[in-house]
Amino acid sequence: MRFARATTAFLVVAGVLHMAGPARASEPGQCVNYSPLGYCIDWDVPTPGGPPRNGGGGQSTGEVVCYWVTIPDDLSQDPTIWFDFDLTPPPEGVTVVWQSWECSDGSATFAFRWVMPATPANLAALARGQIVGMMPQPAVSSSPPVGTASIVEVPVFVEVTNWTGVITDSACAGGLCVTVTATPQLTFTPAETASSPVTCAGAGTRYDPDGAPIDEQASAEGACAYAYLLRTGVEGRPTEWPGSVSVTWAISWTASTGASGSLPAVTRTTSLPRAVREVQTVVVRGETA
Amino acid sequence: MTTHRVLGLLLVVALAVGACSGGDDDDASPTTTRAGSGSTTTTTEATTSTSTTQPPATDTAAVTPVLQDLMGRYDDAVAAILADPRVASNRESPEVTAYLALFTDGSSFADGALTNWAREGEAGRFYRPGPAGKLTSSTVMSVTPDSGDEATFAVCAQNSIEITDADGNVLESQGGQTAASVVALRVDGTWLLRDLTQASASECPPQGEDE
């Protein structure tokens, strides 16, 4: 009886040992390639021909291998792709390559990515995105000051106080660099009936009370000035002329390969409405009153 | 004679098993209380000391939430490193320390991953969450016990990744589901990662299906 119980106990112990031994996952080899999430993609198995390691991937083990495969479809055309797969749309003006995650066992996969090839046009679009962030809304100073009515036929001067001048930036990848240049142009649009926009030089014009006569300053080449001719607030006219000041940056790029091109311009506009009053002058005995 | 030899062998085997089984699910006599996180608090009456022992792999129902918690911390640690992979070259950084704490001591696997991330940092590639708001979110799908102290389990990872340059320009966006086969070891009663291997997502539920 005692011998039988001992034999039974032995068999149980032997069974436990068997389960704990050969079924145990073998020690891993050396991982030679990792995914961004820290998963091993390729294992360097130290004993070729030996049993594959438990869970080990990579071609050397003959197990399932997964990889990104370029697909011909432009998934950007599918408006649901961003939401369904938690993807971010690529930057404006960039050409991307779409890839799907596929595994050698042919199982269905549910992962996509887009990657941006390092072409001059793509790098230019990236650099453009960088400098667009440096383009401020125009901060306007004027004479008479903003919010103050001007007088018929007396020039209004306009200046941008946060003028950027020419902006340049570069983007590089894969040994290729692209430099993008943005050149600003200031325009003052009085928006008075029948008026034309004024193309200004540089940051505009500040009126100098100690300088040349006002009309002379206003008529100088590139001056950012305009003399309203029509008073506001009378029948058929608004209480203010809905003027504005715009800065438009023309953008061009040059690659280190010598290639060059242009990119869509960027315009920032600040409104500058202006009420216009008329001053009546009465001449009394040769003096003004 | 034969009987004595068998009994002698049994004694040797029994002693060997006893010596090797410490910390496993077969701890004798102590009272056991299961904690909410899936860990098991064990009080040994003989010494009146308290230690925490997490459940064995053979108790898959109990060990699964423990491994899920481990993978949750893995996701957070990886996201912290990838935000600026250059930190991977500084083994004293809090991000690296948190990552290494998830692995067995001196893990060459973890060391290799850090080297790989450091190269990403040198290449000027930075990772941040995409529209989903989290870089990666792992779900433990199935646990296969290799022994009480070793488990292999499948993980499905829901990813939403933006890869940017140093200026924050998005160079690449990844989204969807990937999978891994993970091996974990229970060391001194605590589950730690041994390695993670990219795998087929065949065990993962279809995109958009409730888990």
mmCIF file of N, CA and C in Angstrom, chain A residues 150-271:
data_model
loop_
_atom_site.group_PDB
_atom_site.id
_atom_site.type_symbol
_atom_site.label_atom_id
_atom_site.label_comp_id
_atom_site.label_asym_id
_atom_site.label_seq_id
_atom_site.Cartn_x
_atom_site.Cartn_y
_atom_site.Cartn_z
ATOM 1 N N SER A 150 -10.177 110.501 -40.449
ATOM 2 C CA SER A 150 -9.270 111.318 -41.251
ATOM 3 C C SER A 150 -10.062 112.449 -41.911
ATOM 4 N N ILE A 151 -9.354 113.329 -42.558
ATOM 5 C CA ILE A 151 -9.985 114.499 -43.165
ATOM 6 C C ILE A 151 -9.861 114.376 -44.681
ATOM 7 N N VAL A 152 -10.927 114.749 -45.347
ATOM 8 C CA VAL A 152 -10.951 114.685 -46.807
ATOM 9 C C VAL A 152 -9.728 115.383 -47.382
ATOM 10 N N GLU A 153 -9.063 114.663 -48.293
ATOM 11 C CA GLU A 153 -7.901 115.153 -49.046
ATOM 12 C C GLU A 153 -6.626 115.285 -48.215
ATOM 13 N N VAL A 154 -6.667 114.885 -46.950
ATOM 14 C CA VAL A 154 -5.441 114.873 -46.128
ATOM 15 C C VAL A 154 -4.939 113.425 -46.078
ATOM 16 N N PRO A 155 -3.723 113.182 -46.523
ATOM 17 C CA PRO A 155 -3.249 111.799 -46.627
ATOM 18 C C PRO A 155 -3.222 111.060 -45.278
ATOM 19 N N VAL A 156 -3.528 109.770 -45.388
ATOM 20 C CA VAL A 156 -3.401 108.843 -44.253
ATOM 21 C C VAL A 156 -2.158 107.995 -44.515
ATOM 22 N N PHE A 157 -1.299 107.894 -43.511
ATOM 23 C CA PHE A 157 -0.070 107.096 -43.653
ATOM 24 C C PHE A 157 -0.224 105.791 -42.876
ATOM 25 N N VAL A 158 0.339 104.738 -43.469
ATOM 26 C CA VAL A 158 0.193 103.413 -42.855
ATOM 27 C C VAL A 158 1.565 102.744 -42.754
ATOM 28 N N GLU A 159 1.774 102.091 -41.607
ATOM 29 C CA GLU A 159 3.036 101.389 -41.378
ATOM 30 C C GLU A 159 2.740 100.083 -40.617
ATOM 31 N N VAL A 160 3.486 99.038 -40.961
ATOM 32 C CA VAL A 160 3.377 97.768 -40.222
ATOM 33 C C VAL A 160 4.527 97.715 -39.223
ATOM 34 N N THR A 161 4.191 97.559 -37.953
ATOM 35 C CA THR A 161 5.227 97.639 -36.904
ATOM 36 C C THR A 161 5.894 96.291 -36.613
ATOM 37 N N ASN A 162 5.294 95.211 -37.072
ATOM 38 C CA ASN A 162 5.934 93.899 -36.847
ATOM 39 C C ASN A 162 6.410 93.315 -38.181
ATOM 40 N N TRP A 163 6.990 94.150 -38.965
ATOM 41 C CA TRP A 163 7.471 93.755 -40.288
ATOM 42 C C TRP A 163 8.558 92.674 -40.157
ATOM 43 N N THR A 164 8.415 91.627 -40.910
ATOM 44 C CA THR A 164 9.369 90.510 -40.780
ATOM 45 C C THR A 164 10.574 90.665 -41.700
ATOM 46 N N GLY A 165 10.412 91.411 -42.776
ATOM 47 C CA GLY A 165 11.439 91.385 -43.806
ATOM 48 C C GLY A 165 11.436 90.014 -44.467
ATOM 49 N N VAL A 166 12.502 89.711 -45.185
ATOM 50 C CA VAL A 166 12.599 88.420 -45.879
ATOM 51 C C VAL A 166 12.843 87.311 -44.850
ATOM 52 N N ILE A 167 12.105 86.228 -44.988
ATOM 53 C CA ILE A 167 12.267 85.084 -44.074
ATOM 54 C C ILE A 167 12.844 83.921 -44.875
ATOM 55 N N THR A 168 13.829 83.233 -44.296
ATOM 56 C CA THR A 168 14.345 82.026 -44.943
ATOM 57 C C THR A 168 14.392 80.907 -43.917
ATOM 58 N N ASP A 169 14.243 79.700 -44.410
ATOM 59 C CA ASP A 169 14.401 78.520 -43.553
ATOM 60 C C ASP A 169 14.757 77.348 -44.453
ATOM 61 N N SER A 170 15.317 76.321 -43.833
ATOM 62 C CA SER A 170 15.741 75.158 -44.607
ATOM 63 C C SER A 170 15.185 73.886 -43.993
ATOM 64 N N ALA A 171 15.040 72.888 -44.829
ATOM 65 C CA ALA A 171 14.685 71.542 -44.360
ATOM 66 C C ALA A 171 15.627 70.577 -45.063
ATOM 67 N N CYS A 172 16.155 69.630 -44.300
ATOM 68 C CA CYS A 172 17.117 68.675 -44.851
ATOM 69 C C CYS A 172 16.704 67.254 -44.492
ATOM 70 N N ALA A 173 16.960 66.350 -45.378
ATOM 71 C CA ALA A 173 16.743 64.927 -45.104
ATOM 72 C C ALA A 173 17.500 64.135 -46.151
ATOM 73 N N GLY A 174 18.090 63.050 -45.708
ATOM 74 C CA GLY A 174 18.781 62.162 -46.640
ATOM 75 C C GLY A 174 19.854 62.855 -47.455
ATOM 76 N N GLY A 175 20.527 63.841 -46.875
ATOM 77 C CA GLY A 175 21.605 64.532 -47.581
ATOM 78 C C GLY A 175 21.128 65.612 -48.530
ATOM 79 N N LEU A 176 19.838 65.802 -48.592
ATOM 80 C CA LEU A 176 19.270 66.832 -49.466
ATOM 81 C C LEU A 176 18.748 67.976 -48.613
ATOM 82 N N CYS A 177 19.064 69.197 -49.003
ATOM 83 C CA CYS A 177 18.565 70.372 -48.267
ATOM 84 C C CYS A 177 17.825 71.295 -49.228
ATOM 85 N N VAL A 178 16.766 71.884 -48.717
ATOM 86 C CA VAL A 178 16.007 72.857 -49.496
ATOM 87 C C VAL A 178 15.871 74.118 -48.664
ATOM 88 N N THR A 179 16.178 75.262 -49.288
ATOM 89 C CA THR A 179 16.026 76.557 -48.616
ATOM 90 C C THR A 179 14.825 77.278 -49.220
ATOM 91 N N VAL A 180 13.973 77.723 -48.354
ATOM 92 C CA VAL A 180 12.769 78.431 -48.789
ATOM 93 C C VAL A 180 12.899 79.892 -48.384
ATOM 94 N N THR A 181 12.546 80.776 -49.292
ATOM 95 C CA THR A 181 12.634 82.220 -49.049
ATOM 96 C C THR A 181 11.251 82.844 -49.224
ATOM 97 N N ALA A 182 10.843 83.606 -48.234
ATOM 98 C CA ALA A 182 9.545 84.289 -48.303
ATOM 99 C C ALA A 182 9.792 85.798 -48.298
ATOM 100 N N THR A 183 9.351 86.451 -49.338
ATOM 101 C CA THR A 183 9.570 87.894 -49.485
ATOM 102 C C THR A 183 8.229 88.621 -49.326
ATOM 103 N N PRO A 184 8.128 89.527 -48.337
ATOM 104 C CA PRO A 184 6.834 90.164 -48.076
ATOM 105 C C PRO A 184 6.585 91.394 -48.948
ATOM 106 N N GLN A 185 5.315 91.628 -49.206
ATOM 107 C CA GLN A 185 4.875 92.816 -49.940
ATOM 108 C C GLN A 185 3.664 93.389 -49.198
ATOM 109 N N LEU A 186 3.767 94.689 -48.866
ATOM 110 C CA LEU A 186 2.688 95.339 -48.116
ATOM 111 C C LEU A 186 1.737 96.057 -49.068
ATOM 112 N N THR A 187 0.464 95.888 -48.798
ATOM 113 C CA THR A 187 -0.565 96.565 -49.609
ATOM 114 C C THR A 187 -1.573 97.229 -48.673
ATOM 115 N N PHE A 188 -1.873 98.504 -48.988
ATOM 116 C CA PHE A 188 -2.877 99.258 -48.230
ATOM 117 C C PHE A 188 -4.104 99.423 -49.122
ATOM 118 N N THR A 189 -5.219 98.900 -48.677
ATOM 119 C CA THR A 189 -6.457 98.988 -49.461
ATOM 120 C C THR A 189 -7.429 99.926 -48.742
ATOM 121 N N PRO A 190 -7.571 101.167 -49.215
ATOM 122 C CA PRO A 190 -8.464 102.121 -48.527
ATOM 123 C C PRO A 190 -9.933 101.709 -48.598
ATOM 124 N N ALA A 191 -10.289 101.033 -49.704
ATOM 125 C CA ALA A 191 -11.664 100.559 -49.909
ATOM 126 C C ALA A 191 -12.678 101.682 -50.052
ATOM 127 N N GLU A 192 -12.199 102.829 -50.376
ATOM 128 C CA GLU A 192 -13.123 103.919 -50.694
ATOM 129 C C GLU A 192 -13.668 103.658 -52.095
ATOM 130 N N THR A 193 -14.873 104.092 -52.347
ATOM 131 C CA THR A 193 -15.459 103.889 -53.663
ATOM 132 C C THR A 193 -14.498 104.349 -54.757
ATOM 133 N N ALA A 194 -14.251 103.426 -55.722
ATOM 134 C CA ALA A 194 -13.411 103.714 -56.888
ATOM 135 C C ALA A 194 -11.926 103.830 -56.575
ATOM 136 N N SER A 195 -11.526 103.567 -55.327
ATOM 137 C CA SER A 195 -10.089 103.649 -55.003
ATOM 138 C C SER A 195 -9.387 102.355 -55.401
ATOM 139 N N SER A 196 -8.071 102.423 -55.553
ATOM 140 C CA SER A 196 -7.263 101.245 -55.867
ATOM 141 C C SER A 196 -6.336 100.950 -54.696
ATOM 142 N N PRO A 197 -5.944 99.700 -54.527
ATOM 143 C CA PRO A 197 -4.985 99.380 -53.467
ATOM 144 C C PRO A 197 -3.663 100.086 -53.713
ATOM 145 N N VAL A 198 -2.994 100.448 -52.624
ATOM 146 C CA VAL A 198 -1.698 101.115 -52.696
ATOM 147 C C VAL A 198 -0.620 100.076 -52.403
ATOM 148 N N THR A 199 0.299 99.927 -53.357
ATOM 149 C CA THR A 199 1.425 99.006 -53.138
ATOM 150 C C THR A 199 2.533 99.767 -52.439
ATOM 151 N N CYS A 200 2.916 99.321 -51.277
ATOM 152 C CA CYS A 200 3.841 100.069 -50.432
ATOM 153 C C CYS A 200 5.237 99.451 -50.482
ATOM 154 N N ALA A 201 6.228 100.283 -50.242
ATOM 155 C CA ALA A 201 7.601 99.787 -50.155
ATOM 156 C C ALA A 201 7.898 99.415 -48.704
ATOM 157 N N GLY A 202 8.562 98.273 -48.515
ATOM 158 C CA GLY A 202 8.985 97.864 -47.180
ATOM 159 C C GLY A 202 7.835 97.791 -46.205
ATOM 160 N N ALA A 203 8.100 98.286 -44.989
ATOM 161 C CA ALA A 203 7.121 98.175 -43.911
ATOM 162 C C ALA A 203 6.067 99.267 -43.954
ATOM 163 N N GLY A 204 6.125 100.161 -44.956
ATOM 164 C CA GLY A 204 5.150 101.233 -45.049
ATOM 165 C C GLY A 204 5.791 102.572 -44.744
ATOM 166 N N THR A 205 4.957 103.571 -44.459
ATOM 167 C CA THR A 205 5.464 104.940 -44.290
ATOM 168 C C THR A 205 4.933 105.546 -43.000
ATOM 169 N N ARG A 206 5.864 106.098 -42.247
ATOM 170 C CA ARG A 206 5.465 106.839 -41.044
ATOM 171 C C ARG A 206 5.522 108.334 -41.385
ATOM 172 N N TYR A 207 4.458 109.054 -41.059
ATOM 173 C CA TYR A 207 4.435 110.495 -41.330
ATOM 174 C C TYR A 207 5.431 111.198 -40.414
ATOM 175 N N ASP A 208 6.237 112.057 -41.019
ATOM 176 C CA ASP A 208 7.237 112.813 -40.261
ATOM 177 C C ASP A 208 6.798 114.269 -40.195
ATOM 178 N N PRO A 209 6.283 114.727 -39.060
ATOM 179 C CA PRO A 209 5.790 116.113 -38.975
ATOM 180 C C PRO A 209 6.887 117.152 -39.170
ATOM 181 N N ASP A 210 8.135 116.729 -38.987
ATOM 182 C CA ASP A 210 9.242 117.665 -39.172
ATOM 183 C C ASP A 210 9.879 117.532 -40.552
ATOM 184 N N GLY A 211 9.306 116.700 -41.380
ATOM 185 C CA GLY A 211 9.902 116.445 -42.684
ATOM 186 C C GLY A 211 9.299 117.306 -43.774
ATOM 187 N N ALA A 212 9.316 116.774 -44.957
ATOM 188 C CA ALA A 212 8.779 117.480 -46.119
ATOM 189 C C ALA A 212 7.279 117.712 -45.948
ATOM 190 N N PRO A 213 6.701 118.616 -46.768
ATOM 191 C CA PRO A 213 5.256 118.833 -46.701
ATOM 192 C C PRO A 213 4.513 117.498 -46.847
ATOM 193 N N ILE A 214 3.352 117.427 -46.199
ATOM 194 C CA ILE A 214 2.625 116.160 -46.104
ATOM 195 C C ILE A 214 2.303 115.568 -47.481
ATOM 196 N N ASP A 215 1.907 116.405 -48.418
ATOM 197 C CA ASP A 215 1.578 115.900 -49.750
ATOM 198 C C ASP A 215 2.807 115.340 -50.445
ATOM 199 N N GLU A 216 3.942 115.951 -50.174
ATOM 200 C CA GLU A 216 5.189 115.474 -50.770
ATOM 201 C C GLU A 216 5.571 114.111 -50.193
ATOM 202 N N GLN A 217 5.398 113.962 -48.885
ATOM 203 C CA GLN A 217 5.692 112.658 -48.277
ATOM 204 C C GLN A 217 4.754 111.592 -48.832
ATOM 205 N N ALA A 218 3.501 111.967 -49.030
ATOM 206 C CA ALA A 218 2.515 110.993 -49.492
ATOM 207 C C ALA A 218 2.718 110.605 -50.953
ATOM 208 N N SER A 219 3.316 111.473 -51.713
ATOM 209 C CA SER A 219 3.468 111.176 -53.143
ATOM 210 C C SER A 219 4.832 110.574 -53.474
ATOM 211 N N ALA A 220 5.681 110.411 -52.465
ATOM 212 C CA ALA A 220 6.993 109.792 -52.706
ATOM 213 C C ALA A 220 6.808 108.364 -53.212
ATOM 214 N N GLU A 221 7.782 107.900 -54.022
ATOM 215 C CA GLU A 221 7.668 106.560 -54.599
ATOM 216 C C GLU A 221 7.643 105.508 -53.487
ATOM 217 N N GLY A 222 6.665 104.625 -53.549
ATOM 218 C CA GLY A 222 6.551 103.539 -52.560
ATOM 219 C C GLY A 222 5.907 103.966 -51.265
ATOM 220 N N ALA A 223 5.487 105.254 -51.185
ATOM 221 C CA ALA A 223 4.869 105.704 -49.937
ATOM 222 C C ALA A 223 3.576 104.944 -49.671
ATOM 223 N N CYS A 224 3.356 104.659 -48.418
ATOM 224 C CA CYS A 224 2.149 103.913 -48.055
ATOM 225 C C CYS A 224 1.147 104.919 -47.501
ATOM 226 N N ALA A 225 0.517 105.611 -48.410
ATOM 227 C CA ALA A 225 -0.368 106.701 -48.010
ATOM 228 C C ALA A 225 -1.515 106.824 -49.000
ATOM 229 N N TYR A 226 -2.598 107.372 -48.487
ATOM 230 C CA TYR A 226 -3.764 107.574 -49.346
ATOM 231 C C TYR A 226 -4.586 108.716 -48.769
ATOM 232 N N ALA A 227 -5.051 109.580 -49.653
ATOM 233 C CA ALA A 227 -5.900 110.698 -49.233
ATOM 234 C C ALA A 227 -7.347 110.393 -49.632
ATOM 235 N N TYR A 228 -8.187 110.203 -48.635
ATOM 236 C CA TYR A 228 -9.598 109.927 -48.918
ATOM 237 C C TYR A 228 -10.238 111.172 -49.531
ATOM 238 N N LEU A 229 -11.152 110.934 -50.440
ATOM 239 C CA LEU A 229 -11.810 112.031 -51.141
ATOM 240 C C LEU A 229 -13.276 112.162 -50.763
ATOM 241 N N LEU A 230 -13.824 111.109 -50.181
ATOM 242 C CA LEU A 230 -15.259 111.099 -49.905
ATOM 243 C C LEU A 230 -15.504 110.924 -48.415
ATOM 244 N N ARG A 231 -16.269 111.844 -47.854
ATOM 245 C CA ARG A 231 -16.589 111.729 -46.431
ATOM 246 C C ARG A 231 -17.550 110.576 -46.209
ATOM 247 N N THR A 232 -17.531 110.040 -45.025
ATOM 248 C CA THR A 232 -18.409 108.907 -44.678
ATOM 249 C C THR A 232 -19.585 109.415 -43.852
ATOM 250 N N GLY A 233 -20.564 108.527 -43.688
ATOM 251 C CA GLY A 233 -21.689 108.844 -42.807
ATOM 252 C C GLY A 233 -22.760 109.678 -43.447
ATOM 253 N N VAL A 234 -22.666 109.896 -44.747
ATOM 254 C CA VAL A 234 -23.750 110.620 -45.423
ATOM 255 C C VAL A 234 -24.578 109.604 -46.204
ATOM 256 N N GLU A 235 -25.674 110.040 -46.704
ATOM 257 C CA GLU A 235 -26.595 109.126 -47.376
ATOM 258 C C GLU A 235 -25.892 108.366 -48.509
ATOM 259 N N GLY A 236 -26.054 107.078 -48.491
ATOM 260 C CA GLY A 236 -25.466 106.247 -49.550
ATOM 261 C C GLY A 236 -24.041 105.825 -49.254
ATOM 262 N N ARG A 237 -23.463 106.219 -48.142
ATOM 263 C CA ARG A 237 -22.089 105.814 -47.790
ATOM 264 C C ARG A 237 -22.077 105.209 -46.384
ATOM 265 N N PRO A 238 -21.121 104.339 -46.155
ATOM 266 C CA PRO A 238 -21.021 103.738 -44.812
ATOM 267 C C PRO A 238 -20.487 104.744 -43.801
ATOM 268 N N THR A 239 -20.554 104.368 -42.546
ATOM 269 C CA THR A 239 -19.998 105.240 -41.501
ATOM 270 C C THR A 239 -18.465 105.198 -41.514
ATOM 271 N N GLU A 240 -17.912 104.129 -42.077
ATOM 272 C CA GLU A 240 -16.460 104.004 -42.215
ATOM 273 C C GLU A 240 -16.165 103.317 -43.547
ATOM 274 N N TRP A 241 -15.065 103.687 -44.151
ATOM 275 C CA TRP A 241 -14.600 102.920 -45.304
ATOM 276 C C TRP A 241 -13.906 101.660 -44.776
ATOM 277 N N PRO A 242 -14.312 100.473 -45.278
ATOM 278 C CA PRO A 242 -13.776 99.220 -44.699
ATOM 279 C C PRO A 242 -12.394 98.885 -45.234
ATOM 280 N N GLY A 243 -11.429 99.707 -44.922
ATOM 281 C CA GLY A 243 -10.081 99.485 -45.442
ATOM 282 C C GLY A 243 -9.365 98.327 -44.770
ATOM 283 N N SER A 244 -8.189 97.996 -45.327
ATOM 284 C CA SER A 244 -7.390 96.909 -44.748
ATOM 285 C C SER A 244 -5.924 97.069 -45.141
ATOM 286 N N VAL A 245 -5.103 96.378 -44.401
ATOM 287 C CA VAL A 245 -3.667 96.335 -44.686
ATOM 288 C C VAL A 245 -3.280 94.869 -44.806
ATOM 289 N N SER A 246 -2.622 94.535 -45.910
ATOM 290 C CA SER A 246 -2.249 93.124 -46.138
ATOM 291 C C SER A 246 -0.753 92.994 -46.365
ATOM 292 N N VAL A 247 -0.218 91.894 -45.856
ATOM 293 C CA VAL A 247 1.156 91.523 -46.195
ATOM 294 C C VAL A 247 1.080 90.184 -46.911
ATOM 295 N N THR A 248 1.648 90.137 -48.104
ATOM 296 C CA THR A 248 1.674 88.889 -48.881
ATOM 297 C C THR A 248 3.128 88.453 -49.042
ATOM 298 N N TRP A 249 3.394 87.240 -48.591
ATOM 299 C CA TRP A 249 4.750 86.696 -48.729
ATOM 300 C C TRP A 249 4.805 85.797 -49.972
ATOM 301 N N ALA A 250 5.587 86.177 -50.949
ATOM 302 C CA ALA A 250 5.845 85.317 -52.112
ATOM 303 C C ALA A 250 6.936 84.322 -51.694
ATOM 304 N N ILE A 251 6.721 83.059 -52.019
ATOM 305 C CA ILE A 251 7.624 82.025 -51.496
ATOM 306 C C ILE A 251 8.290 81.270 -52.646
ATOM 307 N N SER A 252 9.606 81.159 -52.544
ATOM 308 C CA SER A 252 10.355 80.384 -53.540
ATOM 309 C C SER A 252 11.291 79.437 -52.813
ATOM 310 N N TRP A 253 11.754 78.409 -53.520
ATOM 311 C CA TRP A 253 12.678 77.465 -52.881
ATOM 312 C C TRP A 253 13.824 77.117 -53.823
ATOM 313 N N THR A 254 14.943 76.758 -53.204
ATOM 314 C CA THR A 254 16.116 76.308 -53.946
ATOM 315 C C THR A 254 16.676 75.080 -53.235
ATOM 316 N N ALA A 255 16.909 74.030 -53.994
ATOM 317 C CA ALA A 255 17.452 72.803 -53.404
ATOM 318 C C ALA A 255 18.961 72.753 -53.565
ATOM 319 N N SER A 256 19.593 71.959 -52.717
ATOM 320 C CA SER A 256 21.050 71.817 -52.800
ATOM 321 C C SER A 256 21.466 71.141 -54.103
ATOM 322 N N THR A 257 20.512 70.535 -54.788
ATOM 323 C CA THR A 257 20.810 69.926 -56.087
ATOM 324 C C THR A 257 20.791 70.958 -57.210
ATOM 325 N N GLY A 258 20.329 72.176 -56.896
ATOM 326 C CA GLY A 258 20.218 73.214 -57.900
ATOM 327 C C GLY A 258 18.802 73.417 -58.386
ATOM 328 N N ALA A 259 17.930 72.478 -58.092
ATOM 329 C CA ALA A 259 16.524 72.633 -58.504
ATOM 330 C C ALA A 259 15.894 73.795 -57.741
ATOM 331 N N SER A 260 14.886 74.395 -58.348
ATOM 332 C CA SER A 260 14.211 75.509 -57.676
ATOM 333 C C SER A 260 12.761 75.567 -58.124
ATOM 334 N N GLY A 261 11.998 76.363 -57.433
ATOM 335 C CA GLY A 261 10.586 76.495 -57.789
ATOM 336 C C GLY A 261 9.912 77.498 -56.885
ATOM 337 N N SER A 262 8.617 77.618 -57.055
ATOM 338 C CA SER A 262 7.858 78.530 -56.208
ATOM 339 C C SER A 262 6.730 77.762 -55.532
ATOM 340 N N LEU A 263 6.231 78.349 -54.471
ATOM 341 C CA LEU A 263 5.173 77.725 -53.674
ATOM 342 C C LEU A 263 4.055 78.741 -53.478
ATOM 343 N N PRO A 264 2.872 78.278 -53.117
ATOM 344 C CA PRO A 264 1.765 79.225 -52.927
ATOM 345 C C PRO A 264 2.112 80.313 -51.916
ATOM 346 N N ALA A 265 1.720 81.539 -52.264
ATOM 347 C CA ALA A 265 1.980 82.681 -51.384
ATOM 348 C C ALA A 265 1.060 82.630 -50.173
ATOM 349 N N VAL A 266 1.450 83.399 -49.161
ATOM 350 C CA VAL A 266 0.641 83.503 -47.939
ATOM 351 C C VAL A 266 0.317 84.969 -47.711
ATOM 352 N N THR A 267 -0.943 85.241 -47.402
ATOM 353 C CA THR A 267 -1.361 86.627 -47.150
ATOM 354 C C THR A 267 -1.989 86.740 -45.767
ATOM 355 N N ARG A 268 -1.573 87.757 -45.041
ATOM 356 C CA ARG A 268 -2.183 88.061 -43.741
ATOM 357 C C ARG A 268 -2.755 89.475 -43.845
ATOM 358 N N THR A 269 -3.981 89.642 -43.362
ATOM 359 C CA THR A 269 -4.676 90.925 -43.524
ATOM 360 C C THR A 269 -5.209 91.429 -42.183
ATOM 361 N N THR A 270 -5.054 92.725 -41.969
ATOM 362 C CA THR A 270 -5.631 93.382 -40.789
ATOM 363 C C THR A 270 -6.568 94.490 -41.276
ATOM 364 N N SER A 271 -7.746 94.502 -40.740
ATOM 365 C CA SER A 271 -8.697 95.516 -41.210
ATOM 366 C C SER A 271 -8.305 96.891 -40.658
#
